[in-house]
Coordinates of C-alpha atoms and ligand atoms in Angstrom, one line a residue:
X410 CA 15.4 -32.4 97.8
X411 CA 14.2 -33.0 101.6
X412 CA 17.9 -32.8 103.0
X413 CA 21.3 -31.7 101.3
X414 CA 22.9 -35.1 100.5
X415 CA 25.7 -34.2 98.5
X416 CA 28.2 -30.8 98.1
X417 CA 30.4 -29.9 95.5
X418 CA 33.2 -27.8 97.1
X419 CA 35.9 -25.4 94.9
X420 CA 39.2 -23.5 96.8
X421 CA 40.7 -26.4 98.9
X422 CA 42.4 -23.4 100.9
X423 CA 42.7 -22.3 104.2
X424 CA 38.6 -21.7 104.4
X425 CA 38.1 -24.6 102.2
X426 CA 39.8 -26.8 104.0
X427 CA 38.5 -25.7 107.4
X428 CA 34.9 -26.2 106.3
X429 CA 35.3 -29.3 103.9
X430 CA 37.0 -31.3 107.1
X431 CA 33.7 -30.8 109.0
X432 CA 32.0 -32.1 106.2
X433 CA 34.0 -34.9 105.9
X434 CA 33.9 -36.0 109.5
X435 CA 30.1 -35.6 109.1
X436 CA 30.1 -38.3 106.2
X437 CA 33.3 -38.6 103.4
X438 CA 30.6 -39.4 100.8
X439 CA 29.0 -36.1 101.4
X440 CA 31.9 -34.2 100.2
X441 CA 33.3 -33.4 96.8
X442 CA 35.8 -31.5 95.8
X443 CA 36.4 -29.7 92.2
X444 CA 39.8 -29.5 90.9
X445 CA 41.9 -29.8 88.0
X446 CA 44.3 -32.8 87.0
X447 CA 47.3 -30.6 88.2
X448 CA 45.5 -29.9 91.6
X449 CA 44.5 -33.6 92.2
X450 CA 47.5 -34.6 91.2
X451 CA 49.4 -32.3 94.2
X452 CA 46.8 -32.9 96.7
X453 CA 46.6 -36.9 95.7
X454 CA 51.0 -36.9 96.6
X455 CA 50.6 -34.3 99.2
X456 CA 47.2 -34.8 101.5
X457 CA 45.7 -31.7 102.9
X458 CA 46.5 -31.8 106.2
X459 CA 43.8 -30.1 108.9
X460 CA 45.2 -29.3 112.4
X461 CA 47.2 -32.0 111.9
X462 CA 44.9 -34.6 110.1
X463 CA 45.4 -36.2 106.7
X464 CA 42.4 -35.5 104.7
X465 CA 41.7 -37.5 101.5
X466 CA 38.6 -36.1 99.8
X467 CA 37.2 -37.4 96.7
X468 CA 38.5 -35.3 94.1
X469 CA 36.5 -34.5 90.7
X470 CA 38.2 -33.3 87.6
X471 CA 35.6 -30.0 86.0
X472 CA 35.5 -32.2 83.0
X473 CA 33.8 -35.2 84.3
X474 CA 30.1 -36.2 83.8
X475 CA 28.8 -36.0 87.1
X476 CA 26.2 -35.4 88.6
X477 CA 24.2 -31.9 89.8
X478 CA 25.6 -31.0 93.7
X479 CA 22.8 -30.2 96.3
X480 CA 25.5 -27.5 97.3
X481 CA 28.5 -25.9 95.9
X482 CA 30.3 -23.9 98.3
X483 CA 33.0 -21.8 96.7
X484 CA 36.0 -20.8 98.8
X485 CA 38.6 -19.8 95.9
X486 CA 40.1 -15.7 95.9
X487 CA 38.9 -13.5 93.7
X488 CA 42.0 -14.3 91.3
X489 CA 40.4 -17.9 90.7
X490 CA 36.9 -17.3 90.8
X491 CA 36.3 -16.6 86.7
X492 CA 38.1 -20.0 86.4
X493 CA 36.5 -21.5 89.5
X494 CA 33.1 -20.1 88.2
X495 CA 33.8 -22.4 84.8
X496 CA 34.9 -25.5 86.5
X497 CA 31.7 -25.8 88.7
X498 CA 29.9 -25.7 85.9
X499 CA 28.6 -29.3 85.6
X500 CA 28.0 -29.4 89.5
X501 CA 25.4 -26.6 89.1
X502 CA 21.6 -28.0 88.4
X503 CA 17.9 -26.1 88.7
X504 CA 18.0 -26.8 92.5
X505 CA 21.6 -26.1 93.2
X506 CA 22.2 -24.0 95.7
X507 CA 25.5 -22.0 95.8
X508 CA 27.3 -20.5 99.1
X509 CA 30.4 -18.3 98.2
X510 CA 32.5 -17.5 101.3
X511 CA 34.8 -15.1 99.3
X512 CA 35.5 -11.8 101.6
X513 CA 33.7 -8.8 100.1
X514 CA 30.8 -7.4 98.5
X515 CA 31.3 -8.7 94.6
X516 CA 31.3 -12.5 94.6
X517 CA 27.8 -12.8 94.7
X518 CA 27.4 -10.1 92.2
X519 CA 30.0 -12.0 89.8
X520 CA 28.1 -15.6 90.7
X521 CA 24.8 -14.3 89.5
X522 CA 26.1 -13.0 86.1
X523 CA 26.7 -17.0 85.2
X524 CA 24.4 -18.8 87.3
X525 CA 21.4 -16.7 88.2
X526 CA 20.1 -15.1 91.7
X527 CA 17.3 -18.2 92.5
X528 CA 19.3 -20.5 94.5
X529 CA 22.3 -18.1 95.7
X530 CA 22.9 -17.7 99.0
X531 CA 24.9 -14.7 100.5
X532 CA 27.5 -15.6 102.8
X533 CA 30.7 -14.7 104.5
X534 CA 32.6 -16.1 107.2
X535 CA 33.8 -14.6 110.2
X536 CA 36.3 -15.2 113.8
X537 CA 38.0 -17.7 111.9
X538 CA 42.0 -17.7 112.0
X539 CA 43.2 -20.1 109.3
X540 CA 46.3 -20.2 108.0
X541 CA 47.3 -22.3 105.2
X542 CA 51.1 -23.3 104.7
X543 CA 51.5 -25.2 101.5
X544 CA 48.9 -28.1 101.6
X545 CA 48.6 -28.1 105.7
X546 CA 45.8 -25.7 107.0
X547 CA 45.5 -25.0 111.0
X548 CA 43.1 -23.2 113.1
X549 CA 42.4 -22.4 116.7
X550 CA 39.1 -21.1 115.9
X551 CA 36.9 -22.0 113.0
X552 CA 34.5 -18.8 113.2
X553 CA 31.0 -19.2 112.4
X554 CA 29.3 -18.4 108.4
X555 CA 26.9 -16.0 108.2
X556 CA 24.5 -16.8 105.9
X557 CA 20.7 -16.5 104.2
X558 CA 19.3 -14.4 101.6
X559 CA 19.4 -10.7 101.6
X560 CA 16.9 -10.3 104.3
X561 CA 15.7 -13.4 106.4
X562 CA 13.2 -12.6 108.5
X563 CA 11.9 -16.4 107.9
X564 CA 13.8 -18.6 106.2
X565 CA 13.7 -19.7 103.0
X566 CA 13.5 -23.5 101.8
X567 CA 17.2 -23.3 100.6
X568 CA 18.6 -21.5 104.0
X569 CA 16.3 -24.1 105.7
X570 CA 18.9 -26.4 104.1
X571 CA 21.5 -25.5 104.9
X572 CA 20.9 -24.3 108.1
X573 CA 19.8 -28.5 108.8
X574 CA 23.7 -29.7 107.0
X575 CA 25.6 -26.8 109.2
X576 CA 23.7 -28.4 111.9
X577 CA 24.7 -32.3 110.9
X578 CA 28.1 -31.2 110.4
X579 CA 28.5 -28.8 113.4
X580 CA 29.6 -26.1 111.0
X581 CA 29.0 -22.6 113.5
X582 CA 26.4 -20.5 111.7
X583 CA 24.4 -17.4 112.2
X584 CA 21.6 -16.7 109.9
X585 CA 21.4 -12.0 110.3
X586 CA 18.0 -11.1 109.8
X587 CA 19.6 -8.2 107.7
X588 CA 22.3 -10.3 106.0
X589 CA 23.1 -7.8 103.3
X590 CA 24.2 -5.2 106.5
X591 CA 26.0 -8.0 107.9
X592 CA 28.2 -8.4 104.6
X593 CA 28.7 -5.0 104.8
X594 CA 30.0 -5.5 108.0
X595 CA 32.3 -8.1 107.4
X596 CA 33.4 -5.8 104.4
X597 CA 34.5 -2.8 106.5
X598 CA 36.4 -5.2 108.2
X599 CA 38.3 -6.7 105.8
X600 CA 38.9 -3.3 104.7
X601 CA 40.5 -2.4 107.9
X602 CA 42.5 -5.4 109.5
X603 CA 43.5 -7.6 106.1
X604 CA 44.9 -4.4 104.4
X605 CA 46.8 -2.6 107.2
X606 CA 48.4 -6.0 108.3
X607 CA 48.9 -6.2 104.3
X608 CA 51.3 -3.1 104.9
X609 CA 52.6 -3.2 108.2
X610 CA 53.5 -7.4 107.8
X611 CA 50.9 -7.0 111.1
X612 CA 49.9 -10.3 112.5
X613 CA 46.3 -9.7 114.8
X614 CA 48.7 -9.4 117.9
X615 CA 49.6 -6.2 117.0
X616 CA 46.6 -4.3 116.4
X617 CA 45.6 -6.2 119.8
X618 CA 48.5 -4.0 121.6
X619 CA 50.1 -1.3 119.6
X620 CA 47.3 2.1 119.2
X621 CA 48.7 3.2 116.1
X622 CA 48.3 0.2 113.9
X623 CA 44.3 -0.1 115.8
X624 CA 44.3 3.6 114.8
X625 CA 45.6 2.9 111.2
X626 CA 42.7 0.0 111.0
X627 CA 40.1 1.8 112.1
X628 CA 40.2 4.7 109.9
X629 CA 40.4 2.7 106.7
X630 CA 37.1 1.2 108.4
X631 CA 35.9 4.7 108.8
X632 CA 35.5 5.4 104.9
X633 CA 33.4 2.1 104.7
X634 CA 31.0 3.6 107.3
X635 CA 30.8 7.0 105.7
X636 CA 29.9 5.5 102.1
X637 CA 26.9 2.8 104.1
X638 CA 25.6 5.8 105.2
X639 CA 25.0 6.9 101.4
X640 CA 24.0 3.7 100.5
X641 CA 21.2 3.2 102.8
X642 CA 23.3 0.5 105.0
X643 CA 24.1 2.6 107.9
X644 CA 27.0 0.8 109.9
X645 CA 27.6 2.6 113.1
X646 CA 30.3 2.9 115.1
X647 CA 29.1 0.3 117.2
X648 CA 29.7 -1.8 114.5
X649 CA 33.8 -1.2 114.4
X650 CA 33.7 -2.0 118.2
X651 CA 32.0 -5.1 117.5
X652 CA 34.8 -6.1 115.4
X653 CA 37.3 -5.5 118.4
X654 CA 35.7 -7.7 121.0
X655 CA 36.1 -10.2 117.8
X656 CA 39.9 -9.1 117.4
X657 CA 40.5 -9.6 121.1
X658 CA 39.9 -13.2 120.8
X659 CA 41.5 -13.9 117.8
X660 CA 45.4 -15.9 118.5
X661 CA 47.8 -12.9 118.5
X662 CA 50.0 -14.3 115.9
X663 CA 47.0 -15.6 113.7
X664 CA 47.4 -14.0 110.0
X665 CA 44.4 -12.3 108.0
X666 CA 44.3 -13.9 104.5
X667 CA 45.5 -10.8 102.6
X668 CA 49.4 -10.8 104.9
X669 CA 49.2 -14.7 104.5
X670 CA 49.0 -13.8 100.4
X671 CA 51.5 -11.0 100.4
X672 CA 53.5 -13.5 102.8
X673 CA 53.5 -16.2 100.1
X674 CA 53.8 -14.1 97.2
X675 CA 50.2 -14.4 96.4
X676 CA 48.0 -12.1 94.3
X677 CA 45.7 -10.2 96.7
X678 CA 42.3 -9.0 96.6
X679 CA 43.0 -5.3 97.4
X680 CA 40.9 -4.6 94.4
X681 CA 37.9 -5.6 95.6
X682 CA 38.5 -3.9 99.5
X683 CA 40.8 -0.3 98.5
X684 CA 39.8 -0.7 95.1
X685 CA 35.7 -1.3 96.0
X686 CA 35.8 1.5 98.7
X687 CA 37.4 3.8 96.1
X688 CA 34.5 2.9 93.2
X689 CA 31.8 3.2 95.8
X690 CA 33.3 6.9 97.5
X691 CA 33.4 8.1 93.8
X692 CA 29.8 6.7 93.3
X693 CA 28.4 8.2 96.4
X694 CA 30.4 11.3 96.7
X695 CA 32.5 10.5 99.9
X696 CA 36.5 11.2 100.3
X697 CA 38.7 7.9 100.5
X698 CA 42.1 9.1 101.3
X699 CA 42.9 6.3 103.5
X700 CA 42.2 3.5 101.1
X701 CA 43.6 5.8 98.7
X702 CA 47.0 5.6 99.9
X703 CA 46.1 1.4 100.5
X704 CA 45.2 0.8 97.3
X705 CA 48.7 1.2 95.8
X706 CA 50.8 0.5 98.4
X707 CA 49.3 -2.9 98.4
X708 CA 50.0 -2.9 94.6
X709 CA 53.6 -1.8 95.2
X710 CA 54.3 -4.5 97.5
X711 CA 52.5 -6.9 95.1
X712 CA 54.7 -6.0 92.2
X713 CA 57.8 -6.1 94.6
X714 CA 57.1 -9.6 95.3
X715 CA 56.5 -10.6 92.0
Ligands
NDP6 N1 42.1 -17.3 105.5 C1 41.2 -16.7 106.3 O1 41.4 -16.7 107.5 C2 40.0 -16.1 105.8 C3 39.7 -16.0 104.4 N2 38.5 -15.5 104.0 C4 38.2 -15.3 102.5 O2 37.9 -16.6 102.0 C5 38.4 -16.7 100.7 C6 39.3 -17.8 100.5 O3 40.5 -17.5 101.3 P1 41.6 -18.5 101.7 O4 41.0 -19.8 102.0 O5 42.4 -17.9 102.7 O6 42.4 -18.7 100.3 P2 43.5 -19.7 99.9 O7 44.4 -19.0 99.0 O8 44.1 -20.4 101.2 O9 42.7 -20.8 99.2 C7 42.1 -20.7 97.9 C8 42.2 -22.1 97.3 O10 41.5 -22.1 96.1 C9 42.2 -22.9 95.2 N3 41.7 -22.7 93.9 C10 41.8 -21.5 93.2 N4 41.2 -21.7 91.9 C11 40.8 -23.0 91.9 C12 40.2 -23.7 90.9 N5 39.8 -23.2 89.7 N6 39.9 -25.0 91.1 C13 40.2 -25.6 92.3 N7 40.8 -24.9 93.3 C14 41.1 -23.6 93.1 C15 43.6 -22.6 95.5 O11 44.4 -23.6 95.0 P3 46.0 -23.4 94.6 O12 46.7 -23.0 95.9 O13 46.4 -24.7 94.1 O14 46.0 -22.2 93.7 C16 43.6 -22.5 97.0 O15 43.8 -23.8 97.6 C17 39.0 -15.3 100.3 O16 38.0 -14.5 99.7 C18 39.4 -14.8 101.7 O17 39.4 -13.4 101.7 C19 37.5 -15.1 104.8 C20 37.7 -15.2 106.2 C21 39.0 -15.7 106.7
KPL7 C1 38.1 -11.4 109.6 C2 39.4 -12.0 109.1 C3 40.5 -11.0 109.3 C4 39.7 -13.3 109.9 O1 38.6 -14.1 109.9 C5 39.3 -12.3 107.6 O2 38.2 -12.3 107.1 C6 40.5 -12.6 106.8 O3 41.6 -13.0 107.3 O4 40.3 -12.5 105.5

């Protein structure tokens, strides 16, 4: 493969969306997108709509014979991603590569399992405020993915890659040196701003102005911190304040995905922020009261809107 030619994409969300419409201006025979006959069938009457744009991707059912994607980018939730994981199946080859945006620390982890660590990027996205409202998706700012193997100090033939289609496409990247401290990062955020404005029905506008929901954020972050320490990742307190000149900019009634979820009746992903932090305190011997207390109030309001 001397460019990427062709992507498979699964999770035509908010993320999804926002990503697969750059790939689409870029080329629509570029772009692929896995779904089941129910799913094509919804987005087939309904287009996704992107900031206001009618999108109509080719859609590819997991049990057609195709072939082997250049790259399959995988933007479902946690919830989908043993299913999501399945349907990809025939769009994975030897030289696939595979770019999961999930938020987090256990995607990759849960990717490898099935399909190996050769061609598996790390990634996350970050500064992007999409929200998705039934099959329209909007956004004022569409972030930047951070992505590249562990540790990039040069790059790798597949970061090369993609680096080269993110360029084509004018997808925002950054490529961390130290990627695995940089999904860390992204982690202790998550941690912070999507569970707090989980509880508090908080869009970012409030943590922008009102100190004790920032305070509230910022000590769940805390706990994320303390446990990198142990494990050898060592985010600073520099790193929180990084996140607020991010938070500044971000359109004060924009949503984090976890209160668009509880918002919609969704499942969330509070097991793998609360629930991680609480596995990894126990592991390495550090207090977690905060995410403690998260953990099943998140649950509670889950069952509640069941
Ligand atoms: N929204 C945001 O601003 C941000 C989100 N993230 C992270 O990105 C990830 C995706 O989030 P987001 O885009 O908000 O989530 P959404 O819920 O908006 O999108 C997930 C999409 O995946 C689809 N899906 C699930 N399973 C399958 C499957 N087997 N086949 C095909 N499609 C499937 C869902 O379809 P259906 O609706 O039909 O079930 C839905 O369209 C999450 O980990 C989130 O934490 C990261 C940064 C910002
Ligand atoms: C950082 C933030 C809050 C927005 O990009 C996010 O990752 C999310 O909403 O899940």
């Amino acid at each position: 493969m001397n460019e990427i030619q062709n992507v498979s994409l699964i999770g035509l969300g908010a993320i999804g969306a926002a990503y697969a419409s750059r790939l689409y201006d870029l080329d629509p025979t570029c772009i692929r997108v896995v779904a089941d006959d129910e799913r094509i069938a919804r987005y087939q009457t309904r287009p996704v709509v992107v900031n206001g744009r009618g999108y109509e991707f080719t859609y590819v059912s997991p049990r057609a014979d195709t072939e082997a994607a250049d790259l399959v980018i995988i933007a479902v939730k946690y919830d989908g991603l043993a299913q999501a994981l399945v349907d990809i199946r025939r769009h994975v080859g030897p030289d696939t590569i595979i770019l999961s945006l999930l938020n987090g620390i256990s995607s990759e982890e849960m990717i490898a399992q099935i399909y190996g660590e050769k061609n598996l990027l790390y990634a996350m996205c970050v500064a992007i405020d999409a929200v998705r409202n039934d099959s329209a998706v909007a956004f004022s700012s569409i972030g930047r993915i951070c992505f590249g193997e562990l540790k990039n100090e040069t790059y790798s033939r597949n970061v090369q890659l993609v680096k080269e289609l993110f360029d084509r496409a004018e997808i925002p990247y950054e490529i961390p040196v130290d990627m695995q401290r940089t999904m860390w990062w992204k982690f202790m955020i998550n941690v912070g701003v999507n569970q707090t404005s989980a509880v508090l029905r908080a869009p970012y506008g409030v943590f922008q102005t009102v100190d004790e929901a920032h305070e509230l954020m910022a000590r769940a972050m805390q706990e994320v911190i303390l446990i990198s320490e142990r494990a050898g990742i060592h985010l600073t307190q520099a790193d929180l304040q990084a996140f607020d000149a991010i938070l500044a900019d971000l359109a004060p009634d924009g949503k984090t995905s976890m209160l668009q979820d509880i918002e919609a009746g969704r499942k969330t992903e509070v097991e793998y922020l609360a629930g991680k932090v609480r596995e990894l305190g126990k592991q390495y011997g550090v207090a977690t009261p905060v995410n403690d207390m998260l953990y099943p109030l998140i649950r509670a309001i889950e069952a509640m809107n069941a």
